[in-house]
PDB file of N, CA, C and O in Angstrom:
ATOM      1  N   GLY A   1      26.638   6.256  29.513  1.00  0.00           N
ATOM      2  CA  GLY A   1      27.345   6.267  28.364  1.00  0.00           C
ATOM      3  C   GLY A   1      26.823   5.708  27.213  1.00  0.00           C
ATOM      4  O   GLY A   1      25.683   5.322  27.251  1.00  0.00           O
ATOM      5  N   ILE A   2      27.487   5.832  26.282  1.00  0.00           N
ATOM      6  CA  ILE A   2      26.791   5.519  25.062  1.00  0.00           C
ATOM      7  C   ILE A   2      27.393   3.950  24.456  1.00  0.00           C
ATOM      8  O   ILE A   2      28.799   3.626  24.663  1.00  0.00           O
ATOM      9  N   GLY A   3      26.633   3.247  24.340  1.00  0.00           N
ATOM     10  CA  GLY A   3      27.039   1.990  23.667  1.00  0.00           C
ATOM     11  C   GLY A   3      27.656   1.629  22.455  1.00  0.00           C
ATOM     12  O   GLY A   3      27.244   2.622  21.578  1.00  0.00           O
ATOM     13  N   ALA A   4      28.416   0.635  22.501  1.00  0.00           N
ATOM     14  CA  ALA A   4      29.340   0.189  21.263  1.00  0.00           C
ATOM     15  C   ALA A   4      28.104   0.141  20.063  1.00  0.00           C
ATOM     16  O   ALA A   4      28.345   0.864  18.965  1.00  0.00           O
ATOM     17  N   GLY A   5      26.913  -0.501  20.315  1.00  0.00           N
ATOM     18  CA  GLY A   5      26.290  -0.395  19.155  1.00  0.00           C
ATOM     19  C   GLY A   5      25.737   0.753  18.652  1.00  0.00           C
ATOM     20  O   GLY A   5      25.208   0.979  17.480  1.00  0.00           O
ATOM     21  N   SER A   6      25.340   1.945  19.497  1.00  0.00           N
ATOM     22  CA  SER A   6      24.924   3.099  18.776  1.00  0.00           C
ATOM     23  C   SER A   6      26.038   3.572  18.155  1.00  0.00           C
ATOM     24  O   SER A   6      25.819   4.100  17.087  1.00  0.00           O
ATOM     25  N   LEU A   7      27.320   3.681  18.844  1.00  0.00           N
ATOM     26  CA  LEU A   7      28.412   4.155  18.118  1.00  0.00           C
ATOM     27  C   LEU A   7      28.617   3.899  16.682  1.00  0.00           C
ATOM     28  O   LEU A   7      29.179   4.379  15.935  1.00  0.00           O
ATOM     29  N   ARG A   8      28.430   2.436  16.677  1.00  0.00           N
ATOM     30  CA  ARG A   8      28.533   1.693  15.542  1.00  0.00           C
ATOM     31  C   ARG A   8      27.486   2.324  14.365  1.00  0.00           C
ATOM     32  O   ARG A   8      27.862   2.407  13.145  1.00  0.00           O
ATOM     33  N   ASN A   9      26.501   3.018  14.595  1.00  0.00           N
ATOM     34  CA  ASN A   9      25.493   3.470  13.531  1.00  0.00           C
ATOM     35  C   ASN A   9      26.361   4.538  12.896  1.00  0.00           C
ATOM     36  O   ASN A   9      26.033   4.736  11.451  1.00  0.00           O
ATOM     37  N   ALA A  10      27.224   5.315  13.429  1.00  0.00           N
ATOM     38  CA  ALA A  10      28.210   6.498  12.819  1.00  0.00           C
ATOM     39  C   ALA A  10      28.780   5.918  11.518  1.00  0.00           C
ATOM     40  O   ALA A  10      29.127   6.720  10.356  1.00  0.00           O
ATOM     41  N   PHE A  11      29.032   4.565  11.381  1.00  0.00           N
ATOM     42  CA  PHE A  11      29.789   4.053  10.259  1.00  0.00           C
ATOM     43  C   PHE A  11      28.849   3.744   9.079  1.00  0.00           C
ATOM     44  O   PHE A  11      29.423   3.409   8.105  1.00  0.00           O
ATOM     45  N   TYR A  12      27.362   3.786   9.432  1.00  0.00           N
ATOM     46  CA  TYR A  12      26.391   3.438   8.323  1.00  0.00           C
ATOM     47  C   TYR A  12      25.490   4.482   7.920  1.00  0.00           C
ATOM     48  O   TYR A  12      25.288   4.389   6.723  1.00  0.00           O
ATOM     49  N   ARG A  13      25.417   5.342   8.838  1.00  0.00           N
ATOM     50  CA  ARG A  13      24.689   6.368   8.446  1.00  0.00           C
ATOM     51  C   ARG A  13      25.079   7.682   9.295  1.00  0.00           C
ATOM     52  O   ARG A  13      25.748   7.716  10.204  1.00  0.00           O
ATOM     53  N   HIS A  14      24.708   8.938   8.770  1.00  0.00           N
ATOM     54  CA  HIS A  14      25.080  10.308   9.183  1.00  0.00           C
ATOM     55  C   HIS A  14      24.385  10.529  10.688  1.00  0.00           C
ATOM     56  O   HIS A  14      23.169  10.631  10.910  1.00  0.00           O
ATOM     57  N   VAL A  15      25.257  10.287  11.840  1.00  0.00           N
ATOM     58  CA  VAL A  15      25.019  10.833  12.877  1.00  0.00           C
ATOM     59  C   VAL A  15      26.065  11.887  13.690  1.00  0.00           C
ATOM     60  O   VAL A  15      27.060  11.081  14.153  1.00  0.00           O
ATOM     61  N   PRO A  16      25.835  12.843  13.258  1.00  0.00           N
ATOM     62  CA  PRO A  16      26.729  13.767  13.607  1.00  0.00           C
ATOM     63  C   PRO A  16      27.183  13.830  15.097  1.00  0.00           C
ATOM     64  O   PRO A  16      28.384  13.870  15.132  1.00  0.00           O
ATOM     65  N   ARG A  17      26.524  13.614  15.993  1.00  0.00           N
ATOM     66  CA  ARG A  17      27.010  13.552  17.211  1.00  0.00           C
ATOM     67  C   ARG A  17      27.962  12.482  17.633  1.00  0.00           C
ATOM     68  O   ARG A  17      28.803  12.705  18.161  1.00  0.00           O
ATOM     69  N   TYR A  18      27.660  11.249  17.320  1.00  0.00           N
ATOM     70  CA  TYR A  18      28.840  10.172  17.176  1.00  0.00           C
ATOM     71  C   TYR A  18      29.598  10.260  16.431  1.00  0.00           C
ATOM     72  O   TYR A  18      30.948   9.976  16.666  1.00  0.00           O
ATOM     73  N   GLU A  19      29.641  10.785  15.056  1.00  0.00           N
ATOM     74  CA  GLU A  19      30.748  11.205  14.159  1.00  0.00           C
ATOM     75  C   GLU A  19      31.887  11.817  15.118  1.00  0.00           C
ATOM     76  O   GLU A  19      33.006  11.981  14.854  1.00  0.00           O
ATOM     77  N   HIS A  20      31.382  13.050  15.664  1.00  0.00           N
ATOM     78  CA  HIS A  20      32.016  14.008  16.282  1.00  0.00           C
ATOM     79  C   HIS A  20      32.809  13.240  17.415  1.00  0.00           C
ATOM     80  O   HIS A  20      33.949  13.586  17.714  1.00  0.00           O
ATOM     81  N   LEU A  21      32.137  12.628  18.468  1.00  0.00           N
ATOM     82  CA  LEU A  21      32.762  11.866  19.282  1.00  0.00           C
ATOM     83  C   LEU A  21      34.047  10.806  18.866  1.00  0.00           C
ATOM     84  O   LEU A  21      34.849  10.721  19.573  1.00  0.00           O
ATOM     85  N   ILE A  22      33.813  10.125  17.844  1.00  0.00           N
ATOM     86  CA  ILE A  22      34.632   9.291  17.088  1.00  0.00           C
ATOM     87  C   ILE A  22      36.105  10.069  16.828  1.00  0.00           C
ATOM     88  O   ILE A  22      37.166   9.629  17.299  1.00  0.00           O
ATOM     89  N   ALA A  23      35.162  11.064  15.903  1.00  0.00           N
ATOM     90  CA  ALA A  23      36.727  11.779  15.458  1.00  0.00           C
ATOM     91  C   ALA A  23      37.446  12.583  16.514  1.00  0.00           C
ATOM     92  O   ALA A  23      38.577  12.403  16.474  1.00  0.00           O
ATOM     93  N   GLN A  24      36.951  12.813  17.445  1.00  0.00           N
ATOM     94  CA  GLN A  24      37.654  13.533  18.784  1.00  0.00           C
ATOM     95  C   GLN A  24      38.510  12.658  19.309  1.00  0.00           C
ATOM     96  O   GLN A  24      39.612  12.887  19.653  1.00  0.00           O
ATOM     97  N   LYS A  25      38.050  11.337  19.402  1.00  0.00           N
ATOM     98  CA  LYS A  25      38.655  10.175  20.060  1.00  0.00           C
ATOM     99  C   LYS A  25      40.048  10.250  19.440  1.00  0.00           C
ATOM    100  O   LYS A  25      40.981   9.756  20.141  1.00  0.00           O
ATOM    101  N   ILE A  26      40.117   9.685  18.351  1.00  0.00           N
ATOM    102  CA  ILE A  26      41.344   9.627  17.192  1.00  0.00           C
ATOM    103  C   ILE A  26      41.992  10.924  16.808  1.00  0.00           C
ATOM    104  O   ILE A  26      43.026  10.525  16.155  1.00  0.00           O
ATOM    105  N   GLY A  27      41.504  11.999  17.246  1.00  0.00           N
ATOM    106  CA  GLY A  27      42.176  13.118  16.822  1.00  0.00           C
ATOM    107  C   GLY A  27      42.325  13.562  15.398  1.00  0.00           C
ATOM    108  O   GLY A  27      43.120  14.317  14.945  1.00  0.00           O
ATOM    109  N   LEU A  28      41.013  13.307  14.828  1.00  0.00           N
ATOM    110  CA  LEU A  28      41.063  13.848  13.407  1.00  0.00           C
ATOM    111  C   LEU A  28      39.635  14.623  13.495  1.00  0.00           C
ATOM    112  O   LEU A  28      38.755  14.438  14.326  1.00  0.00           O
ATOM    113  N   SER A  29      39.205  15.397  12.420  1.00  0.00           N
ATOM    114  CA  SER A  29      37.839  15.952  12.199  1.00  0.00           C
ATOM    115  C   SER A  29      37.006  14.970  11.313  1.00  0.00           C
ATOM    116  O   SER A  29      37.380  14.330  10.565  1.00  0.00           O
ATOM    117  N   PRO A  30      35.744  15.097  11.751  1.00  0.00           N
ATOM    118  CA  PRO A  30      34.690  14.119  10.642  1.00  0.00           C
ATOM    119  C   PRO A  30      34.955  14.114   9.567  1.00  0.00           C
ATOM    120  O   PRO A  30      34.729  13.430   8.905  1.00  0.00           O
ATOM    121  N   ASP A  31      35.152  15.640   9.057  1.00  0.00           N
ATOM    122  CA  ASP A  31      35.254  15.494   7.692  1.00  0.00           C
ATOM    123  C   ASP A  31      36.494  14.764   7.083  1.00  0.00           C
ATOM    124  O   ASP A  31      36.359  14.359   5.872  1.00  0.00           O
ATOM    125  N   VAL A  32      37.379  14.651   7.633  1.00  0.00           N
ATOM    126  CA  VAL A  32      38.540  13.712   7.252  1.00  0.00           C
ATOM    127  C   VAL A  32      38.251  12.378   7.245  1.00  0.00           C
ATOM    128  O   VAL A  32      38.621  11.607   6.234  1.00  0.00           O
ATOM    129  N   ILE A  33      37.628  11.879   8.247  1.00  0.00           N
ATOM    130  CA  ILE A  33      36.997  10.414   8.428  1.00  0.00           C
ATOM    131  C   ILE A  33      35.825  10.216   7.311  1.00  0.00           C
ATOM    132  O   ILE A  33      35.747   9.060   6.513  1.00  0.00           O
ATOM    133  N   TRP A  34      34.962  11.088   7.158  1.00  0.00           N
ATOM    134  CA  TRP A  34      33.683  10.858   6.419  1.00  0.00           C
ATOM    135  C   TRP A  34      33.536  12.006   5.130  1.00  0.00           C
ATOM    136  O   TRP A  34      32.627  12.858   5.279  1.00  0.00           O
ATOM    137  N   PRO A  35      34.638  12.047   4.189  1.00  0.00           N
ATOM    138  CA  PRO A  35      34.443  13.227   3.453  1.00  0.00           C
ATOM    139  C   PRO A  35      33.248  13.600   2.683  1.00  0.00           C
ATOM    140  O   PRO A  35      32.792  14.689   2.364  1.00  0.00           O
ATOM    141  N   SER A  36      32.828  12.435   2.442  1.00  0.00           N
ATOM    142  CA  SER A  36      31.469  12.529   1.573  1.00  0.00           C
ATOM    143  C   SER A  36      30.289  12.769   2.217  1.00  0.00           C
ATOM    144  O   SER A  36      29.252  13.420   1.734  1.00  0.00           O
ATOM    145  N   ARG A  37      30.307  12.870   3.561  1.00  0.00           N
ATOM    146  CA  ARG A  37      29.303  13.395   4.531  1.00  0.00           C
ATOM    147  C   ARG A  37      29.518  14.598   4.811  1.00  0.00           C
ATOM    148  O   ARG A  37      28.566  15.543   5.010  1.00  0.00           O
ATOM    149  N   TYR A  38      30.484  15.394   4.634  1.00  0.00           N
ATOM    150  CA  TYR A  38      30.993  16.736   4.835  1.00  0.00           C
ATOM    151  C   TYR A  38      31.610  17.303   3.754  1.00  0.00           C
ATOM    152  O   TYR A  38      32.443  18.128   3.724  1.00  0.00           O
ATOM    153  N   SER A  39      31.141  17.312   2.486  1.00  0.00           N
ATOM    154  CA  SER A  39      31.373  17.601   1.004  1.00  0.00           C
ATOM    155  C   SER A  39      31.246  19.342   1.237  1.00  0.00           C
ATOM    156  O   SER A  39      30.399  19.556   1.900  1.00  0.00           O
ATOM    157  N   ALA A  40      31.817  19.889   0.562  1.00  0.00           N
ATOM    158  CA  ALA A  40      31.516  21.469   0.507  1.00  0.00           C
ATOM    159  C   ALA A  40      30.078  21.649   0.016  1.00  0.00           C
ATOM    160  O   ALA A  40      29.579  22.850   0.314  1.00  0.00           O
ATOM    161  N   ASP A  41      29.772  20.851  -0.798  1.00  0.00           N
ATOM    162  CA  ASP A  41      28.105  21.115  -1.314  1.00  0.00           C
ATOM    163  C   ASP A  41      27.149  20.489  -0.212  1.00  0.00           C
ATOM    164  O   ASP A  41      26.015  20.747  -0.232  1.00  0.00           O
ATOM    165  N   ASN A  42      27.521  19.661   0.730  1.00  0.00           N
ATOM    166  CA  ASN A  42      26.623  19.161   1.767  1.00  0.00           C
ATOM    167  C   ASN A  42      27.197  19.223   3.258  1.00  0.00           C
ATOM    168  O   ASN A  42      27.397  18.570   4.121  1.00  0.00           O
ATOM    169  N   ARG A  43      27.829  20.467   3.496  1.00  0.00           N
ATOM    170  CA  ARG A  43      28.529  20.713   4.539  1.00  0.00           C
ATOM    171  C   ARG A  43      27.568  20.565   5.788  1.00  0.00           C
ATOM    172  O   ARG A  43      26.526  21.430   5.904  1.00  0.00           O
ATOM    173  N   GLN A  44      27.804  19.785   6.825  1.00  0.00           N
ATOM    174  CA  GLN A  44      26.903  19.907   8.071  1.00  0.00           C
ATOM    175  C   GLN A  44      27.728  20.014   9.337  1.00  0.00           C
ATOM    176  O   GLN A  44      28.948  19.560   9.483  1.00  0.00           O
ATOM    177  N   SER A  45      27.302  20.685  10.447  1.00  0.00           N
ATOM    178  CA  SER A  45      28.145  20.833  11.496  1.00  0.00           C
ATOM    179  C   SER A  45      28.038  19.782  12.306  1.00  0.00           C
ATOM    180  O   SER A  45      27.060  19.182  12.467  1.00  0.00           O
ATOM    181  N   ALA A  46      28.983  19.250  13.047  1.00  0.00           N
ATOM    182  CA  ALA A  46      29.044  18.259  13.881  1.00  0.00           C
ATOM    183  C   ALA A  46      28.974  18.775  15.266  1.00  0.00           C
ATOM    184  O   ALA A  46      29.587  19.668  15.793  1.00  0.00           O
TER     185      ALA A  46
END
């Protein structure tokens, strides 16, 4: 599995894989949790 330390990185830097896992677990999309990382000008798929 993925360790807590690895997942913690998603809160400090853009890590699409971890952002997606966190968002999925809490039932939101990554762009709701991190809007600045998924803005219309800087849209990235997770």
